[in-house]
XYZ file of C-alpha atoms in Angstrom:
713
model
C 228.675 -52.495 -66.819
C 225.707 -54.890 -66.691
C 224.324 -56.201 -70.011
C 220.970 -54.477 -69.480
C 222.690 -51.149 -68.777
C 224.888 -51.590 -71.850
C 221.850 -52.263 -74.073
C 220.016 -49.229 -72.648
C 223.066 -47.043 -73.284
C 223.611 -48.281 -76.832
C 219.940 -47.871 -77.764
C 219.665 -44.480 -76.063
C 216.987 -45.614 -73.610
C 217.612 -42.812 -71.130
C 216.744 -39.157 -70.775
C 219.060 -36.509 -72.157
C 219.997 -33.572 -70.008
C 218.533 -30.258 -71.255
C 221.965 -29.306 -72.582
C 222.419 -32.636 -74.422
C 218.957 -32.333 -75.936
C 219.604 -28.793 -77.115
C 223.050 -29.734 -78.440
C 221.575 -32.602 -80.515
C 218.716 -30.461 -81.779
C 221.003 -27.592 -82.763
C 223.354 -29.991 -84.540
C 220.412 -31.416 -86.504
C 219.335 -27.921 -87.464
C 222.838 -27.093 -88.709
C 222.921 -30.350 -90.668
C 219.587 -29.517 -92.255
C 221.130 -26.341 -93.689
C 223.592 -28.317 -95.779
C 221.027 -30.900 -96.848
C 218.383 -28.324 -97.734
C 220.895 -26.373 -99.825
C 221.809 -29.576 -101.692
C 218.148 -30.380 -102.280
C 217.410 -26.845 -103.462
C 220.293 -27.025 -105.923
C 219.375 -30.505 -107.197
C 215.673 -29.823 -107.553
C 216.354 -26.520 -109.291
C 218.610 -28.356 -111.740
C 215.982 -31.113 -112.220
C 213.230 -28.578 -112.965
C 215.420 -26.723 -115.456
C 216.411 -30.049 -117.052
C 212.765 -31.127 -117.265
C 211.764 -27.946 -119.072
C 214.804 -28.114 -121.346
C 214.040 -31.704 -122.435
C 210.329 -30.990 -123.012
C 210.002 -27.695 -124.853
C 206.697 -26.201 -125.915
C 204.485 -27.301 -122.999
C 202.066 -25.069 -121.117
C 202.642 -23.866 -117.533
C 200.161 -26.377 -116.128
C 201.719 -29.227 -118.084
C 205.124 -28.314 -116.703
C 203.580 -28.063 -113.215
C 202.137 -31.578 -113.548
C 205.554 -32.961 -114.441
C 207.462 -31.034 -111.797
C 205.160 -31.652 -108.827
C 207.614 -33.887 -106.988
C 210.495 -31.514 -107.680
C 208.434 -28.584 -106.380
C 207.464 -30.411 -103.198
C 211.093 -31.231 -102.401
C 212.266 -27.759 -103.422
C 209.640 -26.009 -101.270
C 210.243 -28.234 -98.244
C 213.999 -27.572 -98.538
C 213.352 -23.831 -98.722
C 211.198 -23.949 -95.565
C 213.767 -25.953 -93.593
C 216.629 -23.694 -94.723
C 214.694 -20.588 -93.723
C 213.886 -22.054 -90.306
C 217.485 -23.083 -89.668
C 218.831 -19.634 -90.534
C 216.130 -17.960 -88.449
C 216.872 -20.148 -85.422
C 220.660 -19.981 -85.539
C 221.063 -16.283 -86.427
C 219.059 -14.183 -83.997
C 221.025 -10.985 -84.621
C 218.748 -10.019 -87.544
C 215.594 -11.223 -85.833
C 213.134 -8.761 -87.403
C 214.420 -9.187 -90.960
C 214.545 -12.969 -90.719
C 211.086 -13.065 -89.153
C 209.507 -11.150 -92.019
C 211.340 -13.244 -94.618
C 210.295 -16.446 -92.820
C 206.619 -15.495 -92.785
C 206.788 -14.698 -96.495
C 208.444 -18.066 -97.297
C 205.918 -19.952 -95.153
C 202.975 -18.264 -96.925
C 204.591 -18.821 -100.330
C 205.128 -22.527 -99.634
C 201.526 -22.890 -98.445
C 200.341 -21.228 -101.650
C 202.536 -23.494 -103.826
C 201.378 -26.586 -101.935
C 197.703 -25.711 -102.264
C 198.152 -24.908 -105.937
C 199.888 -28.257 -106.567
C 197.247 -30.189 -104.605
C 194.307 -28.495 -106.347
C 195.897 -29.077 -109.736
C 196.604 -32.743 -108.945
C 193.024 -33.339 -107.766
C 191.635 -31.553 -110.829
C 193.713 -33.666 -113.240
C 193.370 -37.072 -111.500
C 189.990 -37.105 -109.736
C 188.250 -38.908 -112.589
C 191.017 -41.488 -113.012
C 191.559 -42.535 -109.371
C 189.443 -43.718 -106.512
C 189.010 -41.457 -103.540
C 191.327 -43.519 -101.308
C 193.981 -43.714 -104.036
C 193.673 -39.984 -104.650
C 194.069 -39.176 -100.964
C 197.090 -41.486 -100.663
C 198.681 -39.733 -103.640
C 198.347 -36.426 -101.779
C 200.391 -37.622 -98.783
C 203.516 -35.594 -99.609
C 201.438 -32.490 -100.255
C 199.846 -32.988 -96.846
C 203.301 -33.330 -95.283
C 204.448 -30.179 -97.078
C 201.360 -28.368 -95.786
C 202.177 -29.536 -92.237
C 205.759 -28.339 -92.691
C 204.734 -24.927 -94.072
C 201.987 -24.249 -91.540
C 204.269 -25.414 -88.759
C 206.947 -22.984 -89.907
C 204.416 -20.148 -90.137
C 203.355 -20.842 -86.553
C 207.003 -20.830 -85.507
C 207.733 -17.420 -87.024
C 204.559 -15.892 -85.659
C 204.505 -17.360 -82.148
C 207.518 -19.522 -81.260
C 210.535 -17.591 -82.555
C 210.466 -15.246 -79.546
C 210.310 -18.118 -77.071
C 213.367 -19.577 -75.277
C 215.902 -21.324 -77.504
C 215.103 -24.731 -76.023
C 211.524 -24.554 -77.270
C 212.710 -23.308 -80.656
C 215.103 -26.238 -81.006
C 212.435 -28.778 -80.087
C 210.086 -27.199 -82.616
C 212.863 -27.391 -85.208
C 213.163 -31.113 -84.520
C 209.486 -31.491 -85.408
C 210.091 -29.708 -88.714
C 213.076 -31.960 -89.371
C 210.917 -35.044 -88.793
C 208.385 -33.879 -91.355
C 211.162 -32.923 -93.768
C 212.779 -36.329 -93.198
C 209.523 -38.131 -94.014
C 209.217 -36.212 -97.263
C 212.824 -36.976 -98.215
C 212.548 -40.665 -97.302
C 209.285 -41.049 -99.154
C 210.610 -39.519 -102.351
C 213.857 -41.448 -102.017
C 211.993 -44.744 -101.777
C 209.508 -44.038 -104.554
C 212.056 -42.494 -106.906
C 214.444 -45.420 -106.494
C 211.592 -47.948 -106.908
C 210.708 -46.211 -110.164
C 214.399 -46.205 -111.209
C 214.655 -49.953 -110.529
C 211.748 -50.586 -112.867
C 213.779 -48.782 -115.528
C 216.864 -50.846 -114.671
C 218.578 -47.912 -112.938
C 220.445 -47.579 -109.611
C 218.841 -46.943 -106.201
C 221.076 -43.941 -105.418
C 218.173 -41.653 -104.525
C 217.049 -44.053 -101.779
C 220.627 -44.469 -100.541
C 221.176 -40.692 -100.412
C 217.938 -39.938 -98.582
C 218.245 -42.743 -96.042
C 221.840 -41.737 -95.211
C 220.709 -38.152 -94.709
C 217.657 -38.915 -92.594
C 219.056 -41.751 -90.481
C 222.750 -40.880 -90.205
C 223.318 -37.166 -90.713
C 220.339 -36.195 -88.608
C 220.904 -37.358 -85.023
C 218.198 -39.494 -83.499
C 218.383 -41.728 -80.501
C 219.666 -45.159 -81.626
C 216.329 -46.900 -81.146
C 214.681 -44.208 -83.309
C 217.359 -44.596 -85.990
C 216.852 -48.360 -85.848
C 213.123 -47.870 -86.346
C 213.556 -45.393 -89.224
C 216.089 -47.585 -91.038
C 214.155 -50.796 -90.521
C 210.873 -49.283 -91.677
C 212.506 -47.559 -94.649
C 214.391 -50.678 -95.809
C 211.365 -52.943 -95.394
C 209.103 -50.487 -97.233
C 211.623 -50.102 -100.044
C 212.170 -53.870 -100.227
C 208.444 -54.304 -100.517
C 208.475 -52.072 -103.598
C 211.748 -53.378 -105.023
C 211.093 -57.120 -104.788
C 207.903 -57.169 -106.965
C 209.678 -55.161 -109.652
C 212.572 -57.621 -109.793
C 210.265 -60.636 -109.708
C 208.259 -59.245 -112.648
C 211.400 -58.557 -114.677
C 211.955 -60.543 -117.926
C 215.698 -60.585 -117.375
C 217.143 -64.133 -116.910
C 219.421 -62.677 -114.242
C 216.665 -61.023 -112.204
C 216.337 -63.873 -109.675
C 220.098 -64.073 -109.055
C 220.323 -60.305 -108.838
C 217.489 -60.238 -106.313
C 219.125 -62.998 -104.242
C 222.528 -61.260 -104.282
C 221.034 -57.837 -103.600
C 219.103 -59.225 -100.618
C 222.454 -60.013 -98.966
C 223.872 -56.604 -99.978
C 220.669 -54.909 -98.898
C 220.817 -56.547 -95.449
C 224.529 -55.707 -95.130
C 223.802 -52.105 -96.105
C 221.047 -51.909 -93.468
C 223.391 -53.258 -90.793
C 226.188 -50.879 -91.818
C 223.934 -47.789 -91.766
C 222.484 -48.849 -88.424
C 225.936 -49.179 -86.884
C 227.034 -45.869 -88.432
C 223.976 -44.069 -87.036
C 224.623 -45.619 -83.590
C 228.282 -44.580 -83.742
C 227.497 -41.014 -84.829
C 224.957 -40.693 -82.033
C 227.402 -41.881 -79.361
C 230.106 -39.592 -80.742
C 227.816 -36.558 -80.740
C 226.555 -37.441 -77.267
C 230.137 -37.594 -75.984
C 230.854 -34.224 -77.620
C 227.755 -32.776 -75.956
C 228.819 -34.093 -72.559
C 232.344 -32.742 -72.923
C 231.054 -29.340 -73.956
C 228.533 -29.348 -71.123
C 231.321 -30.272 -68.711
C 233.494 -27.424 -70.001
C 230.622 -24.953 -69.832
C 229.722 -26.128 -66.317
C 233.336 -25.763 -65.236
C 233.481 -22.264 -66.720
C 230.220 -21.376 -65.013
C 231.581 -22.634 -61.700
C 234.762 -20.633 -62.178
C 232.729 -17.597 -63.161
C 230.531 -18.044 -60.117
C 233.535 -18.448 -57.846
C 234.990 -15.261 -59.339
C 231.929 -13.162 -58.505
C 230.277 -14.986 -55.587
C 231.509 -15.052 -52.017
C 232.000 -18.738 -51.276
C 231.070 -18.432 -47.598
C 227.858 -16.387 -47.673
C 226.681 -17.025 -51.235
C 226.150 -13.333 -51.986
C 228.230 -11.388 -54.498
C 231.763 -10.195 -53.952
C 233.238 -6.900 -55.121
C 233.815 -8.251 -58.646
C 230.050 -8.695 -58.944
C 229.114 -5.644 -56.903
C 230.928 -3.109 -59.093
C 229.045 -3.737 -62.374
C 225.766 -4.208 -60.493
C 226.263 -0.874 -58.741
C 227.057 0.981 -61.960
C 224.005 -0.505 -63.642
C 221.775 0.484 -60.707
C 223.152 4.035 -60.707
C 222.522 4.354 -64.447
C 218.834 3.616 -63.874
C 218.086 5.501 -60.669
C 219.201 8.587 -58.736
C 219.547 9.120 -54.982
C 221.344 5.876 -54.236
C 223.769 5.685 -51.336
C 226.678 3.332 -50.645
C 226.761 1.654 -47.235
C 229.783 -0.037 -45.696
C 228.816 -2.356 -42.826
C 231.275 -3.548 -40.209
C 230.507 -6.002 -37.403
C 232.476 -4.544 -34.546
C 234.271 -6.890 -32.122
C 233.678 -9.872 -34.421
C 237.206 -11.190 -33.767
C 236.299 -11.745 -30.136
C 233.126 -13.511 -31.221
C 235.257 -15.937 -33.234
C 237.611 -16.440 -30.301
C 234.715 -17.079 -27.936
C 232.548 -19.412 -30.020
C 234.882 -20.742 -32.718
C 235.234 -20.075 -36.417
C 232.329 -22.295 -37.448
C 229.948 -20.283 -35.280
C 231.513 -17.114 -36.693
C 230.958 -18.338 -40.253
C 227.342 -19.170 -39.429
C 226.867 -15.677 -38.034
C 228.301 -14.155 -41.228
C 225.914 -16.258 -43.336
C 222.978 -15.091 -41.230
C 224.209 -11.517 -41.590
C 224.325 -11.830 -45.388
C 220.799 -13.270 -45.432
C 219.545 -10.457 -43.196
C 221.162 -7.779 -45.390
C 219.473 -9.241 -48.474
C 216.187 -9.351 -46.571
C 216.294 -5.716 -45.443
C 217.700 -4.446 -48.761
C 215.827 -6.641 -51.271
C 216.856 -6.229 -54.900
C 219.758 -3.911 -54.048
C 223.360 -4.692 -55.004
C 224.991 -6.272 -51.948
C 228.380 -7.931 -51.434
C 230.748 -9.223 -48.831
C 233.987 -7.313 -49.123
C 235.874 -9.652 -46.825
C 236.147 -10.608 -43.155
C 233.092 -9.128 -41.385
C 232.613 -6.312 -43.904
C 229.619 -5.953 -46.224
C 228.626 -3.303 -48.769
C 225.222 -2.214 -50.045
C 223.990 0.265 -52.632
C 220.461 1.300 -51.758
C 217.869 4.044 -52.020
C 218.666 6.918 -49.684
C 214.988 7.125 -48.754
C 214.465 5.123 -45.562
C 217.952 3.636 -45.484
C 218.560 4.667 -41.864
C 215.395 2.919 -40.721
C 216.367 -0.273 -42.555
C 219.861 -0.086 -41.048
C 218.378 0.221 -37.560
C 216.140 -2.787 -38.188
C 219.079 -4.803 -39.505
C 221.211 -3.839 -36.518
C 218.466 -4.790 -34.056
C 217.953 -8.114 -35.840
C 221.661 -9.024 -35.770
C 222.296 -7.946 -32.191
C 219.230 -9.811 -30.922
C 220.826 -13.088 -32.024
C 223.697 -12.714 -29.591
C 223.554 -11.710 -25.951
C 226.738 -13.286 -24.607
C 229.380 -11.039 -26.143
C 229.460 -7.429 -27.236
C 228.849 -6.959 -30.955
C 227.677 -3.938 -32.879
C 226.961 -3.002 -36.469
C 228.752 0.132 -37.621
C 227.773 1.714 -40.937
C 229.647 4.203 -43.065
C 227.747 5.900 -45.885
C 228.729 7.711 -49.055
C 226.354 9.550 -51.391
C 228.051 9.595 -54.829
C 228.087 12.886 -56.689
C 228.813 11.165 -60.021
C 226.825 8.133 -61.298
C 229.873 6.675 -63.067
C 232.213 6.927 -60.064
C 234.221 3.730 -59.591
C 232.311 1.717 -56.940
C 235.616 0.704 -55.334
C 236.375 4.377 -54.646
C 232.866 4.952 -53.312
C 233.120 1.929 -51.013
C 236.527 3.102 -49.768
C 234.969 6.406 -48.775
C 232.077 4.724 -47.000
C 234.575 2.444 -45.290
C 236.621 5.394 -44.137
C 233.508 7.020 -42.690
C 232.804 3.786 -40.769
C 236.378 3.721 -39.448
C 235.835 7.115 -37.815
C 233.240 5.663 -35.414
C 235.162 2.509 -34.597
C 235.216 1.965 -30.807
C 232.757 4.845 -30.360
C 230.028 2.968 -28.541
C 227.501 5.773 -28.827
C 227.791 6.050 -32.636
C 226.689 3.491 -35.218
C 226.370 5.588 -38.397
C 228.700 8.060 -40.088
C 228.212 9.701 -43.449
C 231.069 10.816 -45.640
C 230.920 14.655 -45.803
C 233.238 17.500 -46.777
C 235.253 17.361 -43.560
C 235.569 13.604 -43.792
C 236.534 14.035 -47.433
C 239.397 16.315 -46.480
C 240.618 13.814 -43.890
C 240.223 10.965 -46.380
C 242.249 12.712 -49.060
C 244.873 13.567 -46.492
C 245.095 9.874 -45.582
C 245.421 8.920 -49.236
C 248.022 11.631 -49.675
C 250.022 10.288 -46.725
C 249.953 6.748 -48.094
C 250.874 7.832 -51.606
C 253.575 10.298 -50.576
C 255.493 8.712 -47.698
C 258.317 7.690 -50.043
C 258.466 11.184 -51.522
C 258.390 12.767 -48.058
C 261.334 10.640 -46.956
C 263.284 11.378 -50.128
C 262.610 15.139 -50.108
C 263.282 15.583 -46.390
C 259.732 16.470 -45.363
C 260.031 14.038 -42.449
C 261.607 15.854 -39.518
C 262.898 14.630 -36.162
C 261.905 16.581 -33.063
C 263.632 15.893 -29.757
C 261.839 16.026 -26.410
C 264.121 16.376 -23.379
C 264.368 13.660 -20.708
C 265.788 14.817 -17.347
C 266.940 13.322 -14.074
C 264.291 13.711 -11.407
C 266.681 14.726 -8.621
C 268.390 17.676 -10.387
C 266.438 18.154 -13.651
C 269.624 17.878 -15.671
C 269.379 16.586 -19.214
C 270.018 12.860 -19.489
C 268.517 12.092 -22.876
C 265.899 12.834 -25.526
C 263.088 11.003 -27.240
C 263.043 11.219 -31.052
C 259.575 12.075 -32.342
C 258.453 12.234 -35.978
C 256.946 15.310 -37.614
C 255.883 15.808 -41.242
C 256.367 19.277 -42.698
C 254.509 18.960 -46.002
C 254.477 21.600 -48.785
C 250.797 20.899 -49.524
C 249.217 20.114 -46.127
C 251.651 22.018 -43.953
C 252.748 20.726 -40.567
C 251.250 17.289 -39.858
C 251.132 15.996 -36.303
C 252.088 12.373 -35.546
C 248.445 11.576 -34.796
C 247.594 12.446 -38.407
C 250.050 10.169 -40.174
C 251.391 7.468 -37.828
C 248.066 5.552 -37.458
C 247.584 5.753 -41.249
C 251.050 4.385 -41.966
C 250.497 1.597 -39.454
C 247.143 0.711 -41.001
C 248.668 0.490 -44.475
C 251.790 -1.278 -43.163
C 254.134 1.510 -44.214
C 255.298 2.617 -40.773
C 258.719 0.988 -41.207
C 259.548 3.521 -43.931
C 258.948 6.387 -41.506
C 260.802 4.731 -38.623
C 263.846 3.873 -40.729
C 263.986 7.522 -41.835
C 263.811 8.683 -38.182
C 266.518 6.239 -37.117
C 268.882 7.443 -39.816
C 268.167 11.122 -39.155
C 268.928 10.653 -35.451
C 272.194 8.886 -36.245
C 273.126 11.650 -38.678
C 272.306 14.371 -36.109
C 274.374 12.600 -33.460
C 277.282 12.237 -35.854
C 277.068 15.907 -36.770
C 277.056 16.986 -33.102
C 279.998 14.744 -32.233
C 281.956 15.991 -35.233
C 281.432 19.537 -33.956
C 282.773 18.544 -30.550
C 279.454 18.973 -28.755
C 278.453 16.881 -25.811
C 275.621 14.582 -26.810
C 272.943 12.744 -24.832
C 271.337 9.369 -25.640
C 268.277 9.344 -27.853
C 265.417 6.864 -27.524
C 263.876 5.530 -30.748
C 260.290 4.316 -31.014
C 259.865 0.927 -32.662
C 256.462 -0.108 -33.984
C 255.325 -3.728 -33.788
C 255.220 -3.719 -37.600
C 258.895 -2.748 -37.779
C 259.762 -6.267 -36.693
C 257.470 -7.764 -39.379
C 258.284 -5.493 -42.311
C 262.045 -5.213 -41.916
C 264.936 -6.703 -39.976
C 264.825 -3.992 -37.312
C 267.898 -5.221 -35.439
C 270.061 -5.287 -38.573
C 268.797 -1.870 -39.701
C 269.775 -0.179 -36.427
C 273.087 -2.002 -36.243
C 274.009 -1.009 -39.810
C 273.132 2.650 -39.124
C 275.333 2.769 -36.029
C 278.179 1.320 -38.060
C 277.524 3.669 -40.977
C 277.623 6.809 -38.774
C 279.968 5.368 -36.118
C 277.535 5.936 -33.250
C 278.265 4.337 -29.861
C 275.493 1.862 -28.950
C 274.874 3.428 -25.547
C 273.649 6.614 -27.272
C 270.618 4.831 -28.766
C 267.772 3.404 -26.697
C 265.160 1.106 -28.190
C 261.587 1.933 -27.136
C 258.953 -0.768 -27.630
C 255.320 -0.084 -26.695
C 253.546 -2.462 -24.357
C 250.772 -3.111 -26.908
C 253.342 -4.381 -29.433
C 254.325 -7.244 -27.128
C 251.036 -9.125 -27.100
C 250.918 -10.384 -30.705
C 253.943 -12.544 -31.478
C 256.233 -13.175 -28.523
C 258.653 -15.300 -30.552
C 259.662 -12.621 -33.052
C 259.980 -9.860 -30.452
C 261.822 -11.929 -27.867
C 264.378 -12.950 -30.479
C 264.788 -9.328 -31.630
C 265.144 -8.051 -28.051
C 267.808 -10.645 -27.311
C 269.791 -9.488 -30.324
C 269.419 -5.824 -29.285
C 270.828 -6.653 -25.882
C 273.646 -8.693 -27.402
C 274.540 -5.729 -29.644
C 274.697 -3.372 -26.632
C 271.416 -1.449 -26.986
C 269.287 -0.589 -23.971
C 265.598 -1.510 -24.294
C 262.799 0.556 -22.819
C 259.209 -0.523 -22.292
C 257.084 2.372 -23.541
C 253.538 3.296 -22.446
C 253.486 0.902 -19.506
C 249.975 0.694 -18.080
C 248.149 1.595 -21.287
C 247.392 -2.052 -22.174
C 245.773 -5.058 -20.512
C 248.690 -7.387 -19.864
C 251.285 -5.181 -18.221
C 252.379 -7.601 -15.487
C 252.678 -10.464 -17.967
C 254.915 -8.240 -20.092
C 257.216 -7.635 -17.133
C 257.313 -11.369 -16.463
C 258.001 -12.502 -20.024
C 260.402 -9.816 -21.286
C 263.612 -8.188 -20.125
C 263.773 -4.363 -20.161
C 266.261 -1.799 -18.900
C 263.839 1.083 -18.355
C 260.138 1.123 -17.574
C 258.426 4.143 -19.155
C 255.186 4.915 -17.326
C 252.286 6.109 -19.462
C 251.276 9.762 -19.090
C 247.644 8.797 -18.436
C 248.563 8.124 -14.798
C 249.211 11.846 -14.369
C 245.771 12.833 -15.645
C 243.930 14.702 -12.842
C 246.922 13.861 -10.672
C 246.286 16.494 -8.031
C 242.782 15.233 -7.206
C 243.366 11.494 -7.517
C 245.088 9.812 -4.600
C 244.760 6.435 -6.297
C 246.982 7.628 -9.147
C 249.704 8.576 -6.689
C 249.527 5.206 -4.962
C 249.636 3.339 -8.263
C 252.580 5.420 -9.514
C 254.504 4.765 -6.318
C 253.777 1.043 -6.564
C 254.889 0.858 -10.208
C 258.166 2.633 -9.456
C 258.817 0.250 -6.561
C 257.896 -2.725 -8.738
C 260.312 -1.643 -11.460
C 263.105 -1.174 -8.938
C 262.330 -4.552 -7.404
C 262.857 -6.388 -10.687
C 265.981 -4.480 -11.651
C 264.513 -1.818 -13.939
C 264.924 1.946 -13.906
C 261.802 4.065 -14.264
C 260.757 7.075 -16.350
C 257.440 8.887 -16.287
C 256.244 10.861 -19.292
C 253.627 13.604 -19.441
C 254.998 15.664 -16.547
C 253.465 19.147 -16.731
C 253.717 20.635 -13.251
C 256.291 21.119 -10.500
C 254.031 19.204 -8.080
C 254.076 16.158 -10.341
C 257.831 16.349 -10.754
C 258.345 16.657 -6.985
C 256.083 13.681 -6.230
C 257.835 11.469 -8.780
C 261.212 12.427 -7.341
C 260.019 11.518 -3.837
C 258.733 8.072 -4.864
C 262.019 7.275 -6.593
C 261.221 7.653 -10.308
C 264.626 8.316 -11.862
C 263.773 10.061 -15.164
C 261.084 12.559 -16.140
C 259.727 13.735 -19.473
C 256.997 16.226 -20.333
C 256.081 19.755 -21.278
C 257.237 20.981 -17.864
C 260.796 20.341 -19.050
C 260.309 21.132 -22.703
C 258.214 20.396 -25.757
C 259.566 18.408 -28.732
C 261.871 20.642 -30.793
C 264.176 20.450 -33.825
C 267.750 19.316 -33.346
C 269.109 22.840 -33.898
C 266.877 24.246 -31.173
C 267.837 21.755 -28.482
C 271.511 22.121 -29.433
C 271.124 25.895 -29.106
C 269.500 25.566 -25.667
C 272.312 23.303 -24.532
C 274.822 25.818 -25.854
C 273.096 28.651 -23.983
C 272.993 26.689 -20.756
C 269.201 26.377 -20.689
C 269.745 22.631 -20.491
C 272.573 21.330 -18.409
C 273.747 17.882 -19.318
C 273.843 15.556 -16.371
C 275.063 12.041 -15.872
C 274.753 9.796 -18.943
C 273.591 6.242 -18.226
């Protein structure tokens, strides 16, 4: 550190931060409480002592003798009242009334003392001497009037202004204390007493109260020089033969004392300044942490931690507010096309636009490209349309859309997280519906929503209680329609909601990453049914099991199936692994490894729903399958669509050409079955050959000869 910088730091020749200034001011005000209490106690004792030692005097005679005590006592009372009023705002009204009373009382006492002093001494002193003698009464008047102004006009202002005003009162109080300390000790010296009053007051004013070092230096220097100017003549006029030596020795002690107090005041200042900076640093860190906790770090708007209390507060003040959940559809592709930085910029612009179209409303980013708003129901659709137009106009190169789900709360104290979930669910219902951008949560949606929540919350119970059922749909050979296998399909027979179709619960379980619980239950039920049939001596056919993409993430799918076959002693050729085409596009590494293990363990692997995705030929190139299962959509409007027939024929030939057998699902008519037989598709599945049915039903049909079991491959 350069010498000049060091001197500036040590003398305090720099600006405090607002926090440092307030910290110093508040510390001074707290210090003044202790000092004012001491002064009140001392001056009360001095006044009682004065009366006790001089009995029989009149009120005015006592007043004349106790003027100095009264000035100090009253100034201490004013400072104490201010300090309590400033630091304890909980009883603001009571303290304000008490403060005004004390200020008026001190003004009255001061005026009474001044008038009495002028009345007694006007004939004995010159005008200038009389005015100089009134200096402490003038200071007391300044202190009292200043405090009255504070209680009447400043006490309701911000704390920073209060603290600065308190520093002004402390300065006036300090001048009164220093003045009396100097004059009292000068008087005591003339009576051959100690200078303890001066020492006490100068320590209080210059050391206990915190001033910048250069101010403390000025106060101490001026006080010591002024006191020396009064002390030296007294000692020089003394008749004592030791007066000169005492004066010479005390000059050295006096100078040493000045240096010591100066260094102490500097040290206290630096210590308090360091404390202020540490506390400010801690508070700033806490504020940053608090901000991080409630503010979205990307967009700068609130997150759900901030949104929830803001929403509840808004609902407590106003009716007819509606929750909006906003989703930027196809935003993932926007990121892929332009990069994540461009995506982040778009999200920031979106947040700014939401705040602009919904000014003053609680808004938040829930995560990803999702935002939430609580706004007035009046005109909210128009503002949504304007927001949507604004956002879409900024991008013309890739498809984006703004989808909004809305929920009108029936209870003002409803948990905002629940309300947002409902709005979000409403928005999910119009996902990928290009003609719909707004969906409100209504009674029908509410029923669906509660059913979804029920499914999520009760999948474990459904598995445990046996509500999950396996239905088997027949698979037949195309050339003779004999049974060659079945596909295991999940059904949920619930005691509360009744019979749930797969479309009602499978997408929900996949969304909440619970699908592996359902699939594991299906796998085990199939193995148990096969074991039961074999134990009864029945002829069994292979069963194909549907594996979700998430099965390979949420459990060790290969080990699970292998352990079940060992547990129920099921031959591997009786279980076929079906993997949908869409599952193969996310993580090739995991699936390729799993498929290799399935093949090593002796399981056949089928590619399900071929043709329903966008990368079918790549799938055939990158993976090895035993059977290609053609999606039923190819049979839609089959009779009137020659292209469908050509494509089906080509797919069957393609599968045969790369060493795969073929199966077509969704067969509903004899014409379809005949065509598929002619083009060489080996297996067929669909309502034409039978709907999915319980294990007992298909076993019964086999027993009755309705299904004849053909060759098992």
